[in-house]
Coordinates of C-alpha atoms and ligand atoms in Angstrom, one line a residue:
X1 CA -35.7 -2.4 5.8
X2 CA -33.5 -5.0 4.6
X3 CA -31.5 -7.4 6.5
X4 CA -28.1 -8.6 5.4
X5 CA -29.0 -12.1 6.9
X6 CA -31.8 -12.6 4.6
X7 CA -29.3 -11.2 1.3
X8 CA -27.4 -12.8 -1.3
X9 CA -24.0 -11.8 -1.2
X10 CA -22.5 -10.8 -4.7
X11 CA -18.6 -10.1 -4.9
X12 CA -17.8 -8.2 -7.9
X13 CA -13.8 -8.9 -7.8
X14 CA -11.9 -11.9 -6.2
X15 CA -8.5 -10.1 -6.3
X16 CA -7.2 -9.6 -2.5
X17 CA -9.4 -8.1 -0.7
X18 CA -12.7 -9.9 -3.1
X19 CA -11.5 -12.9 -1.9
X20 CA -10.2 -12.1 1.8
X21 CA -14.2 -10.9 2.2
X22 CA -16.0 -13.7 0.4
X23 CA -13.7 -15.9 2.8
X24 CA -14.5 -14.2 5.9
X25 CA -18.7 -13.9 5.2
X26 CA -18.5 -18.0 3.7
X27 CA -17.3 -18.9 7.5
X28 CA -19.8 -16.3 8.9
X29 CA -22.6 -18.0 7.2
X30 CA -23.4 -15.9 4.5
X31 CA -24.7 -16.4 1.1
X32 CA -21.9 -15.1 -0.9
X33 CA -21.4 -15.8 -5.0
X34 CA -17.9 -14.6 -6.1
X35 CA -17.3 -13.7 -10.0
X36 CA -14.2 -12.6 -11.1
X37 CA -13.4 -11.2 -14.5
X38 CA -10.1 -12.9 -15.3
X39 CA -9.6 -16.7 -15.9
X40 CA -8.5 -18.5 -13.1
X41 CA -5.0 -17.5 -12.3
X42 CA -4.2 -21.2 -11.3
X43 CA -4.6 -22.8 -14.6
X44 CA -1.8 -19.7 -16.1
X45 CA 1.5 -19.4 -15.0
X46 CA 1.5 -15.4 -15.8
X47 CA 1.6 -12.7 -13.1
X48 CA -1.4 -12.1 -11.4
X49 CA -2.0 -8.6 -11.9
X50 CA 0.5 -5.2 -11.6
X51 CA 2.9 -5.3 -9.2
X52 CA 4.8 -9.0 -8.5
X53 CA 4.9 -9.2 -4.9
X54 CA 3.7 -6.7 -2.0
X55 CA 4.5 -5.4 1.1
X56 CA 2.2 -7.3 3.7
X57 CA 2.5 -5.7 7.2
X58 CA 0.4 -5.7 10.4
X59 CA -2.7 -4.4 9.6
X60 CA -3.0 -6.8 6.5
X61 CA -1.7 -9.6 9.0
X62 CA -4.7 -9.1 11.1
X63 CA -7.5 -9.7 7.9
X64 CA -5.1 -12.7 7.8
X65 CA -5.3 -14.1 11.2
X66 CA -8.9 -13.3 10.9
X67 CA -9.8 -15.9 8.5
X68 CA -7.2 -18.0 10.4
X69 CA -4.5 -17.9 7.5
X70 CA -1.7 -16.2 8.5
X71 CA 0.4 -18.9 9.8
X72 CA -0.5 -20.2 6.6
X73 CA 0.9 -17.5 4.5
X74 CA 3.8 -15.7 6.2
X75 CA 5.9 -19.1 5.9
X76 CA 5.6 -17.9 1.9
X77 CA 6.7 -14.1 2.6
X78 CA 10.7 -12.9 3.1
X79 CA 11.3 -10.4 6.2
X80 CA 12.7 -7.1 5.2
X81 CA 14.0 -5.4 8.8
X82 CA 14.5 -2.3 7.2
X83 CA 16.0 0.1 4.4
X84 CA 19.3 -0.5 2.8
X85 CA 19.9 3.2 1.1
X86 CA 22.1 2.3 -2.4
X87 CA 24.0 5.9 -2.4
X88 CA 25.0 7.2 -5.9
X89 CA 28.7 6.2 -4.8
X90 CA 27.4 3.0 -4.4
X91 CA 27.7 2.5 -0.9
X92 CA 25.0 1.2 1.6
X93 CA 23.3 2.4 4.7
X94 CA 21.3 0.5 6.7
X95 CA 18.0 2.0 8.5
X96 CA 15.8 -0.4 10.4
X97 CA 12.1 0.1 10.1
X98 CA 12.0 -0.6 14.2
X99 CA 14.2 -2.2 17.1
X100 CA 11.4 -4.0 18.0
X101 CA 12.1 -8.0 17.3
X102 CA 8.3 -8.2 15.8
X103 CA 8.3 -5.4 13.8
X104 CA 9.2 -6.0 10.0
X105 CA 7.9 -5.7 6.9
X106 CA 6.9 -9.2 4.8
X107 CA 7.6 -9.3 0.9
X108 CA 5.3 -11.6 -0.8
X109 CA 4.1 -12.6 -3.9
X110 CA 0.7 -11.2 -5.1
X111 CA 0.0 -14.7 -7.0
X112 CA 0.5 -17.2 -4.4
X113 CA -1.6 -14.6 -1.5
X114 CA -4.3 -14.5 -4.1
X115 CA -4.1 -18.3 -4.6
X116 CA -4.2 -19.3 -1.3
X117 CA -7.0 -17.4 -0.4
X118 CA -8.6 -18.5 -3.4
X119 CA -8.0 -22.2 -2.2
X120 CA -9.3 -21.6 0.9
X121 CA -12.5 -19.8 -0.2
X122 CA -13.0 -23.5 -2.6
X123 CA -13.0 -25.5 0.7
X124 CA -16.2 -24.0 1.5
X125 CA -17.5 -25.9 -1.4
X126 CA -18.2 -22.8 -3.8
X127 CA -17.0 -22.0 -7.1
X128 CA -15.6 -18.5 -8.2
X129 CA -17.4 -17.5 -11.0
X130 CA -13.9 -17.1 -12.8
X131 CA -14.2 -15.0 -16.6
X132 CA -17.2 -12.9 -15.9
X133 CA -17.0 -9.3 -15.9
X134 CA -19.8 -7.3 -14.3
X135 CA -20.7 -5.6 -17.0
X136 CA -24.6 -3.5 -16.5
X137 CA -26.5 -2.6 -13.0
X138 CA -30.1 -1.6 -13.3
X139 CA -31.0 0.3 -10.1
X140 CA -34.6 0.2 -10.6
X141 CA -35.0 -3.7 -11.4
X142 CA -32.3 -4.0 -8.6
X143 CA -30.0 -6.3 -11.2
X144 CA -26.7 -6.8 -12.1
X145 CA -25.4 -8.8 -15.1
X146 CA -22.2 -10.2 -15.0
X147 CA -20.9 -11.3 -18.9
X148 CA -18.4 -13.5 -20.4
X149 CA -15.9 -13.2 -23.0
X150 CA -18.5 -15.3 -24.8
X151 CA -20.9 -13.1 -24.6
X152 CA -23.0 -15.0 -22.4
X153 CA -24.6 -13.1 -19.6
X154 CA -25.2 -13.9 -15.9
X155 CA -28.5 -11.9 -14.4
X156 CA -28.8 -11.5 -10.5
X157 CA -31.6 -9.9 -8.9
X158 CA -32.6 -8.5 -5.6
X159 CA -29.2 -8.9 -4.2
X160 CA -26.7 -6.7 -2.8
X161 CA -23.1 -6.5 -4.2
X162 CA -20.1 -5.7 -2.5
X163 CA -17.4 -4.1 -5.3
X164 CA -13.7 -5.5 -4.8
X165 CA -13.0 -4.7 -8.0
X166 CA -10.1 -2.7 -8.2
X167 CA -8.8 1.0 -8.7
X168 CA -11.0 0.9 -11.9
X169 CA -14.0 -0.2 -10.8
X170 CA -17.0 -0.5 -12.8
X171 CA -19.3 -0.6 -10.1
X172 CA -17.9 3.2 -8.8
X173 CA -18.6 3.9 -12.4
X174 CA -22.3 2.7 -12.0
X175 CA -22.7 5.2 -9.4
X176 CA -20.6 7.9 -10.6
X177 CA -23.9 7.5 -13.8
X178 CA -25.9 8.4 -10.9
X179 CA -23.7 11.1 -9.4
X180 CA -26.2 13.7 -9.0
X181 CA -28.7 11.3 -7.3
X182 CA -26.2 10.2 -5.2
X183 CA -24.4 14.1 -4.9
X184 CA -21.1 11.8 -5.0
X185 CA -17.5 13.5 -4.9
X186 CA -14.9 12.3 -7.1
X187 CA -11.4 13.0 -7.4
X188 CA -9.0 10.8 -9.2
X189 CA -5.1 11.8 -9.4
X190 CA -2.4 10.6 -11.8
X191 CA 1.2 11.1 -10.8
X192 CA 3.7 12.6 -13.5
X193 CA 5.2 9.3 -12.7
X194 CA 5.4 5.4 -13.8
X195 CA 7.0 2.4 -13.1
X196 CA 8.7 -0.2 -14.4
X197 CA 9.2 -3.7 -13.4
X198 CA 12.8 -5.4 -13.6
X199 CA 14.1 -8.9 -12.3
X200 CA 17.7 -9.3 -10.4
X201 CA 18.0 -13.0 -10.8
X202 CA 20.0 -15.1 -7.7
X203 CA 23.5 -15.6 -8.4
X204 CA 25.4 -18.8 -8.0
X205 CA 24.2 -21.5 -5.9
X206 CA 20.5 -19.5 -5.7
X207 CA 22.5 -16.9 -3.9
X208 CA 20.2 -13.8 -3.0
X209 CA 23.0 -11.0 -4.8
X210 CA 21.6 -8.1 -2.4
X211 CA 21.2 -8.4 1.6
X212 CA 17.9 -10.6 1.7
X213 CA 16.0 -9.2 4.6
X214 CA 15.7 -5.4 3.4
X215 CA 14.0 -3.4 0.9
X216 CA 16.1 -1.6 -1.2
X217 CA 16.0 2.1 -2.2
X218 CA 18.3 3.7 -4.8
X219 CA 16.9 7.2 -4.1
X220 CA 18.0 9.7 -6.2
X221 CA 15.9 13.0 -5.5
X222 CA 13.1 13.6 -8.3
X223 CA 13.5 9.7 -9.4
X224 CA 14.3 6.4 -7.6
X225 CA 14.6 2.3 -7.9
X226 CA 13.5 0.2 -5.1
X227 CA 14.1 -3.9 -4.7
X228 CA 12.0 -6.3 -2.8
X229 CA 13.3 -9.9 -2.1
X230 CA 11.9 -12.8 -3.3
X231 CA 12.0 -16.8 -1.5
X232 CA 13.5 -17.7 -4.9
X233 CA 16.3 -15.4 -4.0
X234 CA 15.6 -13.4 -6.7
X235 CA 14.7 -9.4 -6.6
X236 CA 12.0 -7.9 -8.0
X237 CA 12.9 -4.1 -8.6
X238 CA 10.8 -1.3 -9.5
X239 CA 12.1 1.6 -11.3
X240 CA 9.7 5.4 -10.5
X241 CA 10.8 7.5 -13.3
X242 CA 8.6 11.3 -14.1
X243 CA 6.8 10.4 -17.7
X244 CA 8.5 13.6 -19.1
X245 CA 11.9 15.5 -18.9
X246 CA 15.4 15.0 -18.4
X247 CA 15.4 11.9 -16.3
X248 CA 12.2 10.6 -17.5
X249 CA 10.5 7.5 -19.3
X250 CA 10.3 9.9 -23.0
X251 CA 13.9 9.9 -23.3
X252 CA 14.8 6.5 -22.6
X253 CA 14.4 5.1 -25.8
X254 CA 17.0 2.9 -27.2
X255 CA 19.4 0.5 -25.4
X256 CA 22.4 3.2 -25.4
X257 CA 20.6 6.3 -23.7
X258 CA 19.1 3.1 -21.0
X259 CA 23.2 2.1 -19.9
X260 CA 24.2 5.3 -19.5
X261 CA 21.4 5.9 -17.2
X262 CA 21.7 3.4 -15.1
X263 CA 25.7 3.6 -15.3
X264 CA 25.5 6.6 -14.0
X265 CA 22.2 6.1 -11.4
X266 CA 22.4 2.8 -10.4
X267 CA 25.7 1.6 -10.9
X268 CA 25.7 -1.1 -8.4
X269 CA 22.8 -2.1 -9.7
X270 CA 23.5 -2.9 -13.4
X271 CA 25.8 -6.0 -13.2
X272 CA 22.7 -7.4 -11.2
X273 CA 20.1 -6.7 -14.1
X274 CA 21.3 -9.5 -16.9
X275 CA 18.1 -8.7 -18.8
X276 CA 17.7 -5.1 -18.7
X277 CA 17.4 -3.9 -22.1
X278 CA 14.5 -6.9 -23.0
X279 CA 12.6 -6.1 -19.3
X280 CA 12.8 -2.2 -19.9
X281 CA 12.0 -2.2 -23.2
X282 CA 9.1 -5.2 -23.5
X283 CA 7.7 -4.9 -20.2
X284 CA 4.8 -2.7 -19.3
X285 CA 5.1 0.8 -18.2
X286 CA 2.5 1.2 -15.2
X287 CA 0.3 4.3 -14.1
X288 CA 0.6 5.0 -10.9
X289 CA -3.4 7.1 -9.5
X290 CA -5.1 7.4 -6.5
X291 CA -8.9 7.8 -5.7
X292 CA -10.8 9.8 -3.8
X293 CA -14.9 9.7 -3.5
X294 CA -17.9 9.8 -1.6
X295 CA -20.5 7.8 -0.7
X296 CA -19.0 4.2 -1.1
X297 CA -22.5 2.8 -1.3
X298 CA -26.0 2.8 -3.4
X299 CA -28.7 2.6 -1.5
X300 CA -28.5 -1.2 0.1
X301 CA -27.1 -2.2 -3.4
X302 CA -24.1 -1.6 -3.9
X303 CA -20.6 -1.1 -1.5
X304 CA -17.3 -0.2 -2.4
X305 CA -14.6 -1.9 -0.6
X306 CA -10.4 -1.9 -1.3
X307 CA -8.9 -0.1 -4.2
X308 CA -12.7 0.4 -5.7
X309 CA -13.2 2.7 -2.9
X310 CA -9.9 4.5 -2.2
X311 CA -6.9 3.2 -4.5
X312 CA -4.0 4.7 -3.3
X313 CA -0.2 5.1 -4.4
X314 CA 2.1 2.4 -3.1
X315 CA 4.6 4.6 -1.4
X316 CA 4.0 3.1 1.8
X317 CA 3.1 -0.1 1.2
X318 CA -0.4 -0.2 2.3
X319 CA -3.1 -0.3 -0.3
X320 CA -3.7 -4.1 0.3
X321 CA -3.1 -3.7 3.7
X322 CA -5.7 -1.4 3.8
X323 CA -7.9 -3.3 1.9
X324 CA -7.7 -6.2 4.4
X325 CA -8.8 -3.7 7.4
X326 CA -11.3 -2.7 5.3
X327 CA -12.4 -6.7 5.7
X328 CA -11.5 -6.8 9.5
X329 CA -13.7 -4.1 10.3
X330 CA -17.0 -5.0 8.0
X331 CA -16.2 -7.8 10.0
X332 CA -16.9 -6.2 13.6
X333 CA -19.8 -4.1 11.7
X334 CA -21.7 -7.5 10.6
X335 CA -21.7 -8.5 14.5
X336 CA -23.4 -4.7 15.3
X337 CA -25.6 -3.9 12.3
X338 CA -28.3 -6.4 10.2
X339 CA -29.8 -3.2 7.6
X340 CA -27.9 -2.6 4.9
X341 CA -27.8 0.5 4.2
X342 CA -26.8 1.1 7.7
X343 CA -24.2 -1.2 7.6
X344 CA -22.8 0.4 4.3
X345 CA -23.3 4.1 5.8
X346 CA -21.7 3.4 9.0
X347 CA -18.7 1.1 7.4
X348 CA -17.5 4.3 5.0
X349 CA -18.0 6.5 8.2
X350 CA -15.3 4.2 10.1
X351 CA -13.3 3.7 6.8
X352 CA -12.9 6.9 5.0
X353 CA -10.7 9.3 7.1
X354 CA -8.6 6.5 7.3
X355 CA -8.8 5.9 4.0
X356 CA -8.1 9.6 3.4
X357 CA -5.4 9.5 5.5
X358 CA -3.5 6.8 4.2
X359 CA -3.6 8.4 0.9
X360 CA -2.2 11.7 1.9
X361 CA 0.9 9.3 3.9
X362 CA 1.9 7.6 0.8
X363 CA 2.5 11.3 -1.3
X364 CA 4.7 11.8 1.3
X365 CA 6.3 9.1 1.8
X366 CA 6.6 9.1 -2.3
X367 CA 9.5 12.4 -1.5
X368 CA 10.8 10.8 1.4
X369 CA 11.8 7.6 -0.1
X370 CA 13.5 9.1 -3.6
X371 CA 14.9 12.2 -1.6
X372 CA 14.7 12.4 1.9
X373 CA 16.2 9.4 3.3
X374 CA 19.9 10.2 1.7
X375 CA 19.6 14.0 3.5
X376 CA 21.9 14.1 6.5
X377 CA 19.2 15.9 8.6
X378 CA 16.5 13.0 7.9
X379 CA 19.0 10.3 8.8
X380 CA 20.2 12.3 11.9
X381 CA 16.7 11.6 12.5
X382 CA 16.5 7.9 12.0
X383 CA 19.3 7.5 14.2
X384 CA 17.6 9.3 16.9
X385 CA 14.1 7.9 16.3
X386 CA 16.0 4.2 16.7
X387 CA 17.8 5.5 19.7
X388 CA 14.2 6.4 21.3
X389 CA 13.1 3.0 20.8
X390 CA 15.8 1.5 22.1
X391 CA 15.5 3.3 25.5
X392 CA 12.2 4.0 25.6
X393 CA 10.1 0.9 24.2
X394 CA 6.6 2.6 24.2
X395 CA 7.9 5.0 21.3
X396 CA 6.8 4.8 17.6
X397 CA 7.8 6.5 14.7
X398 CA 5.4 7.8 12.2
X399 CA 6.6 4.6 10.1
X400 CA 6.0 2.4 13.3
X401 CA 2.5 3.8 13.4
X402 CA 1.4 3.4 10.4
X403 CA 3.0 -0.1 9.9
X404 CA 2.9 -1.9 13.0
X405 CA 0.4 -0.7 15.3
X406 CA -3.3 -1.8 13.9
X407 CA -4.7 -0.9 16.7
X408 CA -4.0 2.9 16.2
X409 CA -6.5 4.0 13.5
X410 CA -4.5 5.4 10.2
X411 CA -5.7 9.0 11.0
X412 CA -4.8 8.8 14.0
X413 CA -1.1 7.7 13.0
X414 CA -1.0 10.4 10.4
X415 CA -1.6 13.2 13.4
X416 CA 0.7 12.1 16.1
X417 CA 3.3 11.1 13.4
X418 CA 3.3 14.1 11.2
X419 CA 3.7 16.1 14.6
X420 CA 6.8 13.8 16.2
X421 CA 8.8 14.1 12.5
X422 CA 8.4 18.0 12.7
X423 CA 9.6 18.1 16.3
X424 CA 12.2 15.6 15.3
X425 CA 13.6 17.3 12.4
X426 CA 13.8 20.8 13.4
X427 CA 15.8 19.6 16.6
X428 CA 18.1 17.3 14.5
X429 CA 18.8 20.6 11.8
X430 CA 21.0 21.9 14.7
X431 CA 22.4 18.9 16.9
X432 CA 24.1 15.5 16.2
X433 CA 24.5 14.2 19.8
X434 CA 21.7 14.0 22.7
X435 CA 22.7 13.3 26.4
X436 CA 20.3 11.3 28.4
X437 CA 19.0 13.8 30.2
X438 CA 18.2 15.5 26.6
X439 CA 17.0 12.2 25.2
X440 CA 14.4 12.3 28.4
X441 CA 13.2 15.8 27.3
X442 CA 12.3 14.8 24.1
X443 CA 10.9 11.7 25.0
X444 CA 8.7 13.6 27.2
X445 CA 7.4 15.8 24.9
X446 CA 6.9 12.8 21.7
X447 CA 5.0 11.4 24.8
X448 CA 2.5 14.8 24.9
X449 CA 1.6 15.1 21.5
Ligands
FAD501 P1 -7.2 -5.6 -7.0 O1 -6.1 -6.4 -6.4 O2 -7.0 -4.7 -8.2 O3 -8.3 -6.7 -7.5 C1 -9.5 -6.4 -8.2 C2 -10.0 -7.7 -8.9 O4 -11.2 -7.4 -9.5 C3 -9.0 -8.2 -10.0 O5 -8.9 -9.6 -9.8 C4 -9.8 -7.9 -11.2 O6 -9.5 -8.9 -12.3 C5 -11.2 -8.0 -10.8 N1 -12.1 -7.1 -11.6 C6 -11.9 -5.9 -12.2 N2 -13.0 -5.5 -12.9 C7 -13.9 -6.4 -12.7 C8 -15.3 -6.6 -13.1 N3 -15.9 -5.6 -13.9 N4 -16.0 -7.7 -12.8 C9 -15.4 -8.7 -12.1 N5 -14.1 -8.6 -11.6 C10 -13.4 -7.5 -11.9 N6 -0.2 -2.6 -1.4 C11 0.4 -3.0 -0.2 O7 -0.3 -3.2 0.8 N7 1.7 -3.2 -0.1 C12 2.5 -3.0 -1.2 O8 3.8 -3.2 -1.1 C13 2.0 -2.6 -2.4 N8 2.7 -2.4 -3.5 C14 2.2 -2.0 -4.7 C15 3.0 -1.7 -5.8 C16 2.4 -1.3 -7.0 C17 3.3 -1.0 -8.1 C18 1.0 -1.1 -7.1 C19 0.4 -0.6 -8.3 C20 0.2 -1.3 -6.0 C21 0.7 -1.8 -4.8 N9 0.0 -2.0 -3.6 C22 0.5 -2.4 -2.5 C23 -1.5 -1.8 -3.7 C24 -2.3 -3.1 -3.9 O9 -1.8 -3.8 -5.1 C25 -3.8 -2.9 -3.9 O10 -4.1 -2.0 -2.9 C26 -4.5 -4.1 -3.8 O11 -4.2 -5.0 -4.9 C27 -6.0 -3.8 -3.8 O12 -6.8 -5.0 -3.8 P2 -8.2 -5.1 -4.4 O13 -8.7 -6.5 -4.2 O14 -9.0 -4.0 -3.9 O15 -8.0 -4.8 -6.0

């Protein structure tokens, strides 16, 4: 049997959740050494990794608070209170996320989160291991080799290595070489859709040109555009498009076919996008895939943790969110559990249905934000859903759930909320107005599901 308190640490990955972890076990007292593949994002002034900045809400608030740096971060982050809807007439609809004073969303930048926890983790008077790639595990020897773009190779031995190292992870590929040992499932999904980063500078005066503290959505049924805020007051918008067909990425292939789209899409939206044609045109165009699999850990060797273990869509804003719960509950486990391989089994057991389940939220939340949010019925909805809250403080939404109550596992969200927004809906296809006496009768049952 082998203790974790008697392990080496190894962190395959320092991107948000590598380095959240290797933060949290350096103040727990652990032996942890950290390599990360890229150079040290630091020392370059280029983006840190796919998207610019993120969505942090509660849950990821709470890996935050845990390693004591939230009031540390958030000062960094710009509050986005709800939706504003940009209609194909170009006019705007607000829908707030909550009524609830404390419940926004937070848009930051995926650089300066990964650099502060980077800075902190350097406090603790270790060095990440910055341009070494785990490159080779050997099971039987129990090694892994890390390598650099030099060629020169790092050997560790007889020590267990927690994989933070992303939606491609080459230590899920280690294991998926073993997959018959292991009987692991696998199951990894590409969308018919990509995206496409695009800048809306400030305007005069460092003027934010959109309202500041929302996250717009230019939803436009099979397609959409969203926009989160930046402190610099500028926007950082991301266009979903299909790959293929009428409206997709295929046909947009010369500056003339790219105005008319957005002149007829995203009107409002054009003036704001001074550099569209070199963004569009020279800037990547991202997959978006999620996986799925089973077991998360080799023996005592080897644990998956964030997006190497369940990579999800971004549709709800969540996968680092859900990465840093990941990190709050390994947390609680360490304080239960000293074997290893117990502490891996029992940490996908906690983890997985949640994971699960926030996958399967964010393909539907994919529809809801390019279609169903401009459909009368849905915003009927919102209305009523904000009204609820209003009167009756103790009830959350399925968004509410999901985004701002930690304490309420993601599964559980994804029951109770899937349940309330059929309810919701069906009454809303046939009425527009609710007495209180009504509003009491429907409170009543939200409260019985
Ligand atoms: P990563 O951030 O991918 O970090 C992995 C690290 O491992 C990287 O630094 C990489 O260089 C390193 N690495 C890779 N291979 C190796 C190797 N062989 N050896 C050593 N190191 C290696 N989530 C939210 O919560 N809110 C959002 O609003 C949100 N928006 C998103 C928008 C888009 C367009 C996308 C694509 C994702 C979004 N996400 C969002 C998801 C979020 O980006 C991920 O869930 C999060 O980055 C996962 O963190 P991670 O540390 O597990 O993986």
């Amino acid at each position: 049997m082998s203790s974790i308190h008697d392990k080496k640490i190894i962190i395959a990955g320092a991107g948000l959740v590598g380095s959240l972890l290797a933060l949290r076990l350096l103040q727990k007292g652990y032996q942890v050494e950290i390599f990360e593949s890229r150079e040290d994002m630091r020392k370059q002034s280029i983006s840190a990794g796919r998207s610019i900045n993120l969505a942090l809400s509660h849950r990821g608030i709470e890996g935050l608070k845990l390693v004591g740096l939230s009031d540390q971060i958030l000062p960094h982050a710009v509050q986005m209170k709800g939706r504003m809807i940009h209609t194909l007439n170009s006019e705007l609809l607000f829908q707030p996320y909550s009524i609830r004073e404390n419940e926004y969303i937070n848009s930051i930048s995926r650089r300066t989160l990964n650099i502060q926890l980077m800075d902190a983790i350097e406090k603790w008077d270790v060095k990440i291991n910055f341009g070494n790639r785990l490159s080779h595990f050997s099971p039987e020897e129990n090694k892994f080799t890390f390598t650099t773009k030099g060629n020169l190779k790092n050997e560790l031995v007889d020590c267990c290595l927690i994989a933070t190292d992303g939606s491609n992870s080459i230590a899920r590929k280690f294991m998926l070489d073993r997959s018959a040992e292991l009987r692991m499932n696998y199951n990894q999904k590409f969308q018919d859709y990509g995206y496409k980063e695009l800048t809306i500078p400030p305007g005069e005066h460092s003027k934010f040109l959109l309202e500041k503290n929302a996250l717009h959505i230019w939803p436009r049924g099979h397609f959409m555009m969203i926009a989160l805020p930046n402190p610099d007051a500028t926007f950082t918008a991301t266009l979903f498009l299909p790959f293929k067909g009428e409206q997709g990425f295929e046909l947009l292939q010369n500056t003339s076919t790219l105005r008319t789209f957005f002149h007829k899409y995203f009107t409002d939206a054009l003036p704001l996008i001074p550099n569209l044609e070199e963004e569009f045109f020279e800037n990547p165009t991202g997959h978006l895939n999620s996986v799925k699999c089973s077991p998360w850990h080799y023996k005592d060797q080897i644990l998956l943790m964030g997006d190497a273990a369940h990579a999800i869509i971004p549709f709800y804003g969540q996968g680092m969110n859900c990465g840093f719960e990941d990190v709050v509950v390994f947390d609680q486990l360490l304080d239960q559990l000293s074997n290893v391989e117990e502490l891996f089994q029992q940490f996908e057991s906690s983890r997985k249905p949640n994971a699960d389940a926030i996958s399967d939220l964010a393909e539907d939340n994919f529809e809801e934000m390019r279609d169903k949010v401009s459909d009368p019925v849905y915003q009927r909805k919102r209305a009523l859903e904000s009204q609820l809250e209003k009167k009756y403080p103790n009830y959350y939404s399925k968004y509410a759930l999901v985004t701002f109550r930690p304490d309420v596992s993601y599964s559980e969200a994804m029951i109770k909320g899937r349940l309330q927004d059929e309810f919701l809906l069906k009454i809303c296809a046939d009425q527009t107005e609710f007495n209180d006496i009504e509003m009491m009768k429907i409170y009543n049952h939200l409260q019985s599901i």
